[in-house]
């Protein structure tokens, strides 16, 4: 009796643990730096929201550094204020000036650096939304917008991968090329409000759903053990 009950409990625990791992892995893999607008027409001026999660349980996000292309530069770059964060535009001379409706542009913004004021760093229960107005969009295939994410413990995560299986994929703005998929961006919304979002997010809703699912599996497995044990007691 005891050996049978032990085997059943062990099997049920194994099923629950395996299912919990399967549920947890997609959640971990989906926590990427993304942009809300993944496609734009040449010459347009999209408002691109960089959406940044904190993947550390012990450190906070203190800064992000967005790299803009030099070979196909944006002639105009503007930021929308985010409470508790300051934005710095880093400009560099262009080797080849670009022509715009306002004349020739000899320098362009190559980095947008957002830095948190003390007390406004992003914790694991938050993600930041950092809006940047980019234009005119260059007439090219796609624009890779690599992001360096700095943590309070000195760690820097470089979201600059360009392969489909990259561990830290870079956000990509597709122009003439077709988007590789929808998993690198959220819904297109050029009118989103700049803010720092707390744990009441779609991501946290997904966490809750997964936790409830795992809890249901645990309860079900325990019920199986109790039912089988009780049945054997009655038959005995």
PDB file of C-alpha atoms in Angstrom:
ATOM      1  CA  UNK A   1       0.000   0.000   0.000  1.00  0.00           C
ATOM      2  CA  UNK A   2       2.679   2.445   1.032  1.00  0.00           C
ATOM      3  CA  UNK A   3       4.872   1.647  -1.985  1.00  0.00           C
ATOM      4  CA  UNK A   4       1.941   2.054  -4.392  1.00  0.00           C
ATOM      5  CA  UNK A   5       0.939   5.382  -2.861  1.00  0.00           C
ATOM      6  CA  UNK A   6       4.541   6.576  -3.029  1.00  0.00           C
ATOM      7  CA  UNK A   7       4.836   5.641  -6.696  1.00  0.00           C
ATOM      8  CA  UNK A   8       1.597   7.448  -7.549  1.00  0.00           C
ATOM      9  CA  UNK A   9       2.655  10.559  -5.654  1.00  0.00           C
ATOM     10  CA  UNK A  10       6.069  10.512  -7.335  1.00  0.00           C
ATOM     11  CA  UNK A  11       4.513  10.187 -10.796  1.00  0.00           C
ATOM     12  CA  UNK A  12       2.042  12.985 -10.131  1.00  0.00           C
ATOM     13  CA  UNK A  13       4.822  15.239  -8.832  1.00  0.00           C
ATOM     14  CA  UNK A  14       6.918  14.514 -11.923  1.00  0.00           C
ATOM     15  CA  UNK A  15       4.042  15.432 -14.239  1.00  0.00           C
ATOM     16  CA  UNK A  16       3.373  18.679 -12.408  1.00  0.00           C
ATOM     17  CA  UNK A  17       7.072  19.632 -12.308  1.00  0.00           C
ATOM     18  CA  UNK A  18       7.510  18.894 -16.008  1.00  0.00           C
ATOM     19  CA  UNK A  19       4.431  20.902 -16.932  1.00  0.00           C
ATOM     20  CA  UNK A  20       5.519  23.806 -14.740  1.00  0.00           C
ATOM     21  CA  UNK A  21       8.897  23.863 -16.485  1.00  0.00           C
ATOM     22  CA  UNK A  22       7.226  23.826 -19.897  1.00  0.00           C
ATOM     23  CA  UNK A  23       5.045  26.747 -18.867  1.00  0.00           C
ATOM     24  CA  UNK A  24       7.908  28.717 -17.351  1.00  0.00           C
ATOM     25  CA  UNK A  25      10.320  28.456 -20.280  1.00  0.00           C
ATOM     26  CA  UNK A  26       8.162  30.373 -22.834  1.00  0.00           C
ATOM     27  CA  UNK A  27       7.545  33.077 -20.246  1.00  0.00           C
ATOM     28  CA  UNK A  28      11.276  33.555 -19.646  1.00  0.00           C
ATOM     29  CA  UNK A  29      12.066  33.561 -23.343  1.00  0.00           C
ATOM     30  CA  UNK A  30       9.408  36.156 -24.142  1.00  0.00           C
ATOM     31  CA  UNK A  31      10.799  38.849 -21.840  1.00  0.00           C
ATOM     32  CA  UNK A  32      12.633  40.802 -24.534  1.00  0.00           C
ATOM     33  CA  UNK A  33      13.198  44.472 -25.264  1.00  0.00           C
ATOM     34  CA  UNK A  34      10.657  45.195 -28.015  1.00  0.00           C
ATOM     35  CA  UNK A  35       9.149  48.044 -30.007  1.00  0.00           C
ATOM     36  CA  UNK A  36       5.441  48.635 -30.535  1.00  0.00           C
ATOM     37  CA  UNK A  37       5.817  49.679 -34.172  1.00  0.00           C
ATOM     38  CA  UNK A  38       7.603  47.037 -36.231  1.00  0.00           C
ATOM     39  CA  UNK A  39       6.893  48.356 -39.737  1.00  0.00           C
ATOM     40  CA  UNK A  40       6.976  51.827 -41.325  1.00  0.00           C
ATOM     41  CA  UNK A  41       6.936  53.373 -44.787  1.00  0.00           C
ATOM     42  CA  UNK A  42       9.962  55.177 -46.223  1.00  0.00           C
ATOM     43  CA  UNK A  43       9.835  58.862 -45.386  1.00  0.00           C
ATOM     44  CA  UNK A  44       7.325  58.420 -42.557  1.00  0.00           C
ATOM     45  CA  UNK A  45       7.726  59.647 -38.969  1.00  0.00           C
ATOM     46  CA  UNK A  46       6.581  56.871 -36.624  1.00  0.00           C
ATOM     47  CA  UNK A  47       6.476  57.190 -32.849  1.00  0.00           C
ATOM     48  CA  UNK A  48       8.357  54.087 -31.730  1.00  0.00           C
ATOM     49  CA  UNK A  49       7.897  52.938 -28.140  1.00  0.00           C
ATOM     50  CA  UNK A  50      10.813  50.932 -26.774  1.00  0.00           C
ATOM     51  CA  UNK A  51       9.348  48.508 -24.222  1.00  0.00           C
ATOM     52  CA  UNK A  52      11.896  47.408 -21.641  1.00  0.00           C
ATOM     53  CA  UNK A  53      11.403  44.696 -18.986  1.00  0.00           C
ATOM     54  CA  UNK A  54      13.727  44.051 -16.042  1.00  0.00           C
ATOM     55  CA  UNK A  55      14.828  40.420 -16.079  1.00  0.00           C
ATOM     56  CA  UNK A  56      16.789  40.477 -12.824  1.00  0.00           C
ATOM     57  CA  UNK A  57      15.229  39.632  -9.461  1.00  0.00           C
ATOM     58  CA  UNK A  58      17.948  41.476  -7.530  1.00  0.00           C
ATOM     59  CA  UNK A  59      19.001  44.416  -9.755  1.00  0.00           C
ATOM     60  CA  UNK A  60      17.073  47.282 -11.365  1.00  0.00           C
ATOM     61  CA  UNK A  61      17.276  48.824 -14.829  1.00  0.00           C
ATOM     62  CA  UNK A  62      19.071  52.153 -14.569  1.00  0.00           C
ATOM     63  CA  UNK A  63      19.612  53.142 -18.213  1.00  0.00           C
ATOM     64  CA  UNK A  64      19.090  52.114 -21.820  1.00  0.00           C
ATOM     65  CA  UNK A  65      21.182  53.110 -24.816  1.00  0.00           C
ATOM     66  CA  UNK A  66      19.425  52.908 -28.187  1.00  0.00           C
ATOM     67  CA  UNK A  67      21.744  52.739 -31.200  1.00  0.00           C
ATOM     68  CA  UNK A  68      20.512  54.357 -34.416  1.00  0.00           C
ATOM     69  CA  UNK A  69      22.047  53.561 -37.828  1.00  0.00           C
ATOM     70  CA  UNK A  70      24.837  55.695 -39.284  1.00  0.00           C
ATOM     71  CA  UNK A  71      24.724  54.390 -42.873  1.00  0.00           C
ATOM     72  CA  UNK A  72      20.984  55.034 -43.212  1.00  0.00           C
ATOM     73  CA  UNK A  73      20.481  57.743 -40.566  1.00  0.00           C
ATOM     74  CA  UNK A  74      17.291  59.375 -39.395  1.00  0.00           C
ATOM     75  CA  UNK A  75      17.235  63.077 -40.219  1.00  0.00           C
ATOM     76  CA  UNK A  76      15.016  63.848 -37.236  1.00  0.00           C
ATOM     77  CA  UNK A  77      14.932  62.266 -33.766  1.00  0.00           C
ATOM     78  CA  UNK A  78      12.803  63.475 -30.859  1.00  0.00           C
ATOM     79  CA  UNK A  79      11.887  61.985 -27.486  1.00  0.00           C
ATOM     80  CA  UNK A  80       8.719  62.177 -25.413  1.00  0.00           C
ATOM     81  CA  UNK A  81       9.321  62.963 -21.712  1.00  0.00           C
ATOM     82  CA  UNK A  82       9.117  59.997 -19.331  1.00  0.00           C
ATOM     83  CA  UNK A  83       8.637  60.841 -15.616  1.00  0.00           C
ATOM     84  CA  UNK A  84      11.770  60.112 -13.625  1.00  0.00           C
ATOM     85  CA  UNK A  85      13.972  59.595 -16.689  1.00  0.00           C
ATOM     86  CA  UNK A  86      16.155  61.923 -18.738  1.00  0.00           C
ATOM     87  CA  UNK A  87      16.928  61.492 -22.435  1.00  0.00           C
ATOM     88  CA  UNK A  88      20.201  62.416 -24.128  1.00  0.00           C
ATOM     89  CA  UNK A  89      20.628  62.606 -27.901  1.00  0.00           C
ATOM     90  CA  UNK A  90      24.165  61.854 -29.107  1.00  0.00           C
ATOM     91  CA  UNK A  91      24.942  63.272 -32.555  1.00  0.00           C
ATOM     92  CA  UNK A  92      27.848  62.516 -34.873  1.00  0.00           C
ATOM     93  CA  UNK A  93      28.997  63.969 -38.207  1.00  0.00           C
ATOM     94  CA  UNK A  94      27.886  62.056 -41.281  1.00  0.00           C
ATOM     95  CA  UNK A  95      30.448  60.899 -43.831  1.00  0.00           C
ATOM     96  CA  UNK A  96      27.825  61.441 -46.502  1.00  0.00           C
ATOM     97  CA  UNK A  97      25.270  64.217 -45.890  1.00  0.00           C
ATOM     98  CA  UNK A  98      21.623  63.315 -46.461  1.00  0.00           C
ATOM     99  CA  UNK A  99      19.124  65.496 -48.288  1.00  0.00           C
ATOM    100  CA  UNK A 100      15.798  66.383 -46.694  1.00  0.00           C
ATOM    101  CA  UNK A 101      12.948  68.765 -47.451  1.00  0.00           C
ATOM    102  CA  UNK A 102      14.630  71.246 -45.107  1.00  0.00           C
ATOM    103  CA  UNK A 103      18.010  71.014 -46.793  1.00  0.00           C
ATOM    104  CA  UNK A 104      21.184  68.987 -46.364  1.00  0.00           C
ATOM    105  CA  UNK A 105      21.838  67.261 -43.031  1.00  0.00           C
ATOM    106  CA  UNK A 106      25.506  66.877 -42.107  1.00  0.00           C
ATOM    107  CA  UNK A 107      25.084  65.201 -38.712  1.00  0.00           C
ATOM    108  CA  UNK A 108      22.592  62.762 -37.216  1.00  0.00           C
ATOM    109  CA  UNK A 109      21.606  61.238 -33.891  1.00  0.00           C
ATOM    110  CA  UNK A 110      23.353  57.903 -33.419  1.00  0.00           C
ATOM    111  CA  UNK A 111      22.381  57.188 -29.810  1.00  0.00           C
ATOM    112  CA  UNK A 112      19.397  57.897 -27.592  1.00  0.00           C
ATOM    113  CA  UNK A 113      20.355  57.353 -23.962  1.00  0.00           C
ATOM    114  CA  UNK A 114      17.673  57.190 -21.263  1.00  0.00           C
ATOM    115  CA  UNK A 115      18.851  57.410 -17.632  1.00  0.00           C
ATOM    116  CA  UNK A 116      16.760  56.917 -14.490  1.00  0.00           C
ATOM    117  CA  UNK A 117      16.753  59.431 -11.664  1.00  0.00           C
ATOM    118  CA  UNK A 118      17.282  57.931  -8.178  1.00  0.00           C
ATOM    119  CA  UNK A 119      14.143  56.110  -7.092  1.00  0.00           C
ATOM    120  CA  UNK A 120      12.812  55.679 -10.639  1.00  0.00           C
ATOM    121  CA  UNK A 121      14.786  52.615 -11.712  1.00  0.00           C
ATOM    122  CA  UNK A 122      12.778  49.726 -13.148  1.00  0.00           C
ATOM    123  CA  UNK A 123      12.242  46.736 -10.880  1.00  0.00           C
ATOM    124  CA  UNK A 124      11.318  43.187 -11.884  1.00  0.00           C
ATOM    125  CA  UNK A 125       7.639  44.091 -11.345  1.00  0.00           C
ATOM    126  CA  UNK A 126       7.794  46.900 -13.905  1.00  0.00           C
ATOM    127  CA  UNK A 127       8.697  47.610 -17.499  1.00  0.00           C
ATOM    128  CA  UNK A 128       9.458  50.935 -19.061  1.00  0.00           C
ATOM    129  CA  UNK A 129       7.992  52.534 -22.173  1.00  0.00           C
ATOM    130  CA  UNK A 130      10.382  54.970 -23.870  1.00  0.00           C
ATOM    131  CA  UNK A 131       8.905  56.806 -26.902  1.00  0.00           C
ATOM    132  CA  UNK A 132      11.151  58.059 -29.693  1.00  0.00           C
ATOM    133  CA  UNK A 133       9.900  59.866 -32.816  1.00  0.00           C
ATOM    134  CA  UNK A 134      12.019  58.736 -35.770  1.00  0.00           C
ATOM    135  CA  UNK A 135      12.022  60.163 -39.288  1.00  0.00           C
ATOM    136  CA  UNK A 136      12.115  60.300 -42.046  1.00  0.00           C
ATOM    137  CA  UNK A 137      12.408  56.562 -42.207  1.00  0.00           C
ATOM    138  CA  UNK A 138      15.214  55.637 -44.633  1.00  0.00           C
ATOM    139  CA  UNK A 139      14.342  53.885 -47.890  1.00  0.00           C
ATOM    140  CA  UNK A 140      15.967  50.590 -46.942  1.00  0.00           C
ATOM    141  CA  UNK A 141      15.035  47.008 -46.140  1.00  0.00           C
ATOM    142  CA  UNK A 142      14.985  47.206 -42.353  1.00  0.00           C
ATOM    143  CA  UNK A 143      16.534  49.153 -39.499  1.00  0.00           C
ATOM    144  CA  UNK A 144      18.094  47.306 -36.559  1.00  0.00           C
ATOM    145  CA  UNK A 145      17.649  49.275 -33.338  1.00  0.00           C
ATOM    146  CA  UNK A 146      20.057  47.665 -30.885  1.00  0.00           C
ATOM    147  CA  UNK A 147      19.575  48.472 -27.192  1.00  0.00           C
ATOM    148  CA  UNK A 148      22.110  48.235 -24.358  1.00  0.00           C
ATOM    149  CA  UNK A 149      20.307  47.756 -21.027  1.00  0.00           C
ATOM    150  CA  UNK A 150      22.251  48.736 -17.888  1.00  0.00           C
ATOM    151  CA  UNK A 151      21.502  47.301 -14.444  1.00  0.00           C
ATOM    152  CA  UNK A 152      22.233  48.615 -10.962  1.00  0.00           C
ATOM    153  CA  UNK A 153      24.736  45.802 -10.324  1.00  0.00           C
ATOM    154  CA  UNK A 154      26.865  46.872 -13.288  1.00  0.00           C
ATOM    155  CA  UNK A 155      25.544  44.259 -15.711  1.00  0.00           C
ATOM    156  CA  UNK A 156      24.892  45.384 -19.288  1.00  0.00           C
ATOM    157  CA  UNK A 157      22.654  43.303 -21.554  1.00  0.00           C
ATOM    158  CA  UNK A 158      23.119  44.019 -25.257  1.00  0.00           C
ATOM    159  CA  UNK A 159      19.950  43.431 -27.242  1.00  0.00           C
ATOM    160  CA  UNK A 160      21.714  43.338 -30.605  1.00  0.00           C
ATOM    161  CA  UNK A 161      21.128  39.843 -31.997  1.00  0.00           C
ATOM    162  CA  UNK A 162      19.986  39.683 -35.612  1.00  0.00           C
ATOM    163  CA  UNK A 163      19.504  35.927 -36.071  1.00  0.00           C
ATOM    164  CA  UNK A 164      16.098  34.238 -35.544  1.00  0.00           C
ATOM    165  CA  UNK A 165      17.437  32.196 -32.623  1.00  0.00           C
ATOM    166  CA  UNK A 166      19.330  35.044 -30.917  1.00  0.00           C
ATOM    167  CA  UNK A 167      19.195  34.946 -27.136  1.00  0.00           C
ATOM    168  CA  UNK A 168      19.082  38.752 -27.002  1.00  0.00           C
ATOM    169  CA  UNK A 169      17.356  39.843 -30.235  1.00  0.00           C
ATOM    170  CA  UNK A 170      17.493  43.464 -31.305  1.00  0.00           C
ATOM    171  CA  UNK A 171      14.257  45.322 -32.030  1.00  0.00           C
ATOM    172  CA  UNK A 172      13.805  45.699 -35.794  1.00  0.00           C
ATOM    173  CA  UNK A 173      11.873  48.315 -37.747  1.00  0.00           C
ATOM    174  CA  UNK A 174      10.952  46.814 -41.113  1.00  0.00           C
ATOM    175  CA  UNK A 175      10.663  49.194 -44.066  1.00  0.00           C
ATOM    176  CA  UNK A 176      10.762  47.465 -47.450  1.00  0.00           C
ATOM    177  CA  UNK A 177      11.419  43.982 -46.064  1.00  0.00           C
ATOM    178  CA  UNK A 178       8.614  41.844 -44.708  1.00  0.00           C
ATOM    179  CA  UNK A 179       8.581  41.405 -40.911  1.00  0.00           C
ATOM    180  CA  UNK A 180      10.152  38.155 -39.799  1.00  0.00           C
ATOM    181  CA  UNK A 181       7.339  37.600 -37.288  1.00  0.00           C
ATOM    182  CA  UNK A 182       5.125  39.250 -34.717  1.00  0.00           C
ATOM    183  CA  UNK A 183       6.990  37.958 -31.636  1.00  0.00           C
ATOM    184  CA  UNK A 184       9.461  40.886 -31.688  1.00  0.00           C
ATOM    185  CA  UNK A 185       6.823  43.598 -31.323  1.00  0.00           C
ATOM    186  CA  UNK A 186       3.493  44.411 -29.760  1.00  0.00           C
ATOM    187  CA  UNK A 187       0.436  45.942 -31.379  1.00  0.00           C
ATOM    188  CA  UNK A 188       1.057  48.985 -33.548  1.00  0.00           C
ATOM    189  CA  UNK A 189      -0.050  52.064 -31.642  1.00  0.00           C
ATOM    190  CA  UNK A 190       1.578  55.342 -32.611  1.00  0.00           C
ATOM    191  CA  UNK A 191      -0.435  57.223 -30.003  1.00  0.00           C
ATOM    192  CA  UNK A 192       0.712  55.349 -26.900  1.00  0.00           C
ATOM    193  CA  UNK A 193       1.375  57.459 -23.799  1.00  0.00           C
ATOM    194  CA  UNK A 194       4.844  57.671 -22.322  1.00  0.00           C
ATOM    195  CA  UNK A 195       4.867  56.037 -18.919  1.00  0.00           C
ATOM    196  CA  UNK A 196       6.526  53.533 -16.645  1.00  0.00           C
ATOM    197  CA  UNK A 197       4.153  50.625 -16.245  1.00  0.00           C
ATOM    198  CA  UNK A 198       3.828  48.628 -13.027  1.00  0.00           C
ATOM    199  CA  UNK A 199       2.936  44.974 -12.586  1.00  0.00           C
ATOM    200  CA  UNK A 200      -0.635  45.423 -13.913  1.00  0.00           C
ATOM    201  CA  UNK A 201       0.457  44.521 -17.436  1.00  0.00           C
ATOM    202  CA  UNK A 202      -0.414  41.856 -20.006  1.00  0.00           C
ATOM    203  CA  UNK A 203       2.803  40.106 -19.024  1.00  0.00           C
ATOM    204  CA  UNK A 204       1.703  39.886 -15.380  1.00  0.00           C
ATOM    205  CA  UNK A 205      -1.717  38.632 -16.489  1.00  0.00           C
ATOM    206  CA  UNK A 206       0.097  35.877 -18.370  1.00  0.00           C
ATOM    207  CA  UNK A 207       2.083  35.033 -15.243  1.00  0.00           C
ATOM    208  CA  UNK A 208      -1.144  34.798 -13.233  1.00  0.00           C
ATOM    209  CA  UNK A 209      -2.708  32.504 -15.810  1.00  0.00           C
ATOM    210  CA  UNK A 210       0.339  30.228 -15.721  1.00  0.00           C
ATOM    211  CA  UNK A 211       0.380  30.144 -11.918  1.00  0.00           C
ATOM    212  CA  UNK A 212      -3.315  29.258 -11.803  1.00  0.00           C
ATOM    213  CA  UNK A 213      -2.745  26.532 -14.377  1.00  0.00           C
ATOM    214  CA  UNK A 214       0.101  24.997 -12.402  1.00  0.00           C
ATOM    215  CA  UNK A 215      -1.935  25.229  -9.194  1.00  0.00           C
ATOM    216  CA  UNK A 216      -4.765  23.350 -10.892  1.00  0.00           C
ATOM    217  CA  UNK A 217      -2.369  20.608 -11.937  1.00  0.00           C
ATOM    218  CA  UNK A 218      -1.066  20.263  -8.392  1.00  0.00           C
ATOM    219  CA  UNK A 219      -4.582  20.029  -6.964  1.00  0.00           C
ATOM    220  CA  UNK A 220      -5.557  17.471  -9.593  1.00  0.00           C
ATOM    221  CA  UNK A 221      -2.516  15.330  -8.941  1.00  0.00           C
ATOM    222  CA  UNK A 222      -3.139  15.325  -5.187  1.00  0.00           C
ATOM    223  CA  UNK A 223      -6.772  14.403  -5.797  1.00  0.00           C
ATOM    224  CA  UNK A 224      -5.672  11.401  -7.851  1.00  0.00           C
ATOM    225  CA  UNK A 225      -3.408  10.221  -5.057  1.00  0.00           C
ATOM    226  CA  UNK A 226      -6.171  10.576  -2.454  1.00  0.00           C
ATOM    227  CA  UNK A 227      -8.753   8.844  -4.630  1.00  0.00           C
ATOM    228  CA  UNK A 228      -6.539   5.843  -5.400  1.00  0.00           C
ATOM    229  CA  UNK A 229      -5.419   5.518  -1.792  1.00  0.00           C
ATOM    230  CA  UNK A 230      -9.000   5.691  -0.486  1.00  0.00           C
ATOM    231  CA  UNK A 231     -10.160   3.106  -3.017  1.00  0.00           C
ATOM    232  CA  UNK A 232      -7.465   0.662  -1.967  1.00  0.00           C
ATOM    233  CA  UNK A 233      -8.396   1.159   1.685  1.00  0.00           C
ATOM    234  CA  UNK A 234     -12.043   0.316   0.930  1.00  0.00           C
ATOM    235  CA  UNK A 235     -11.101  -2.740  -1.102  1.00  0.00           C
ATOM    236  CA  UNK A 236      -8.715  -3.879   1.634  1.00  0.00           C
TER     237      UNK A 236
END
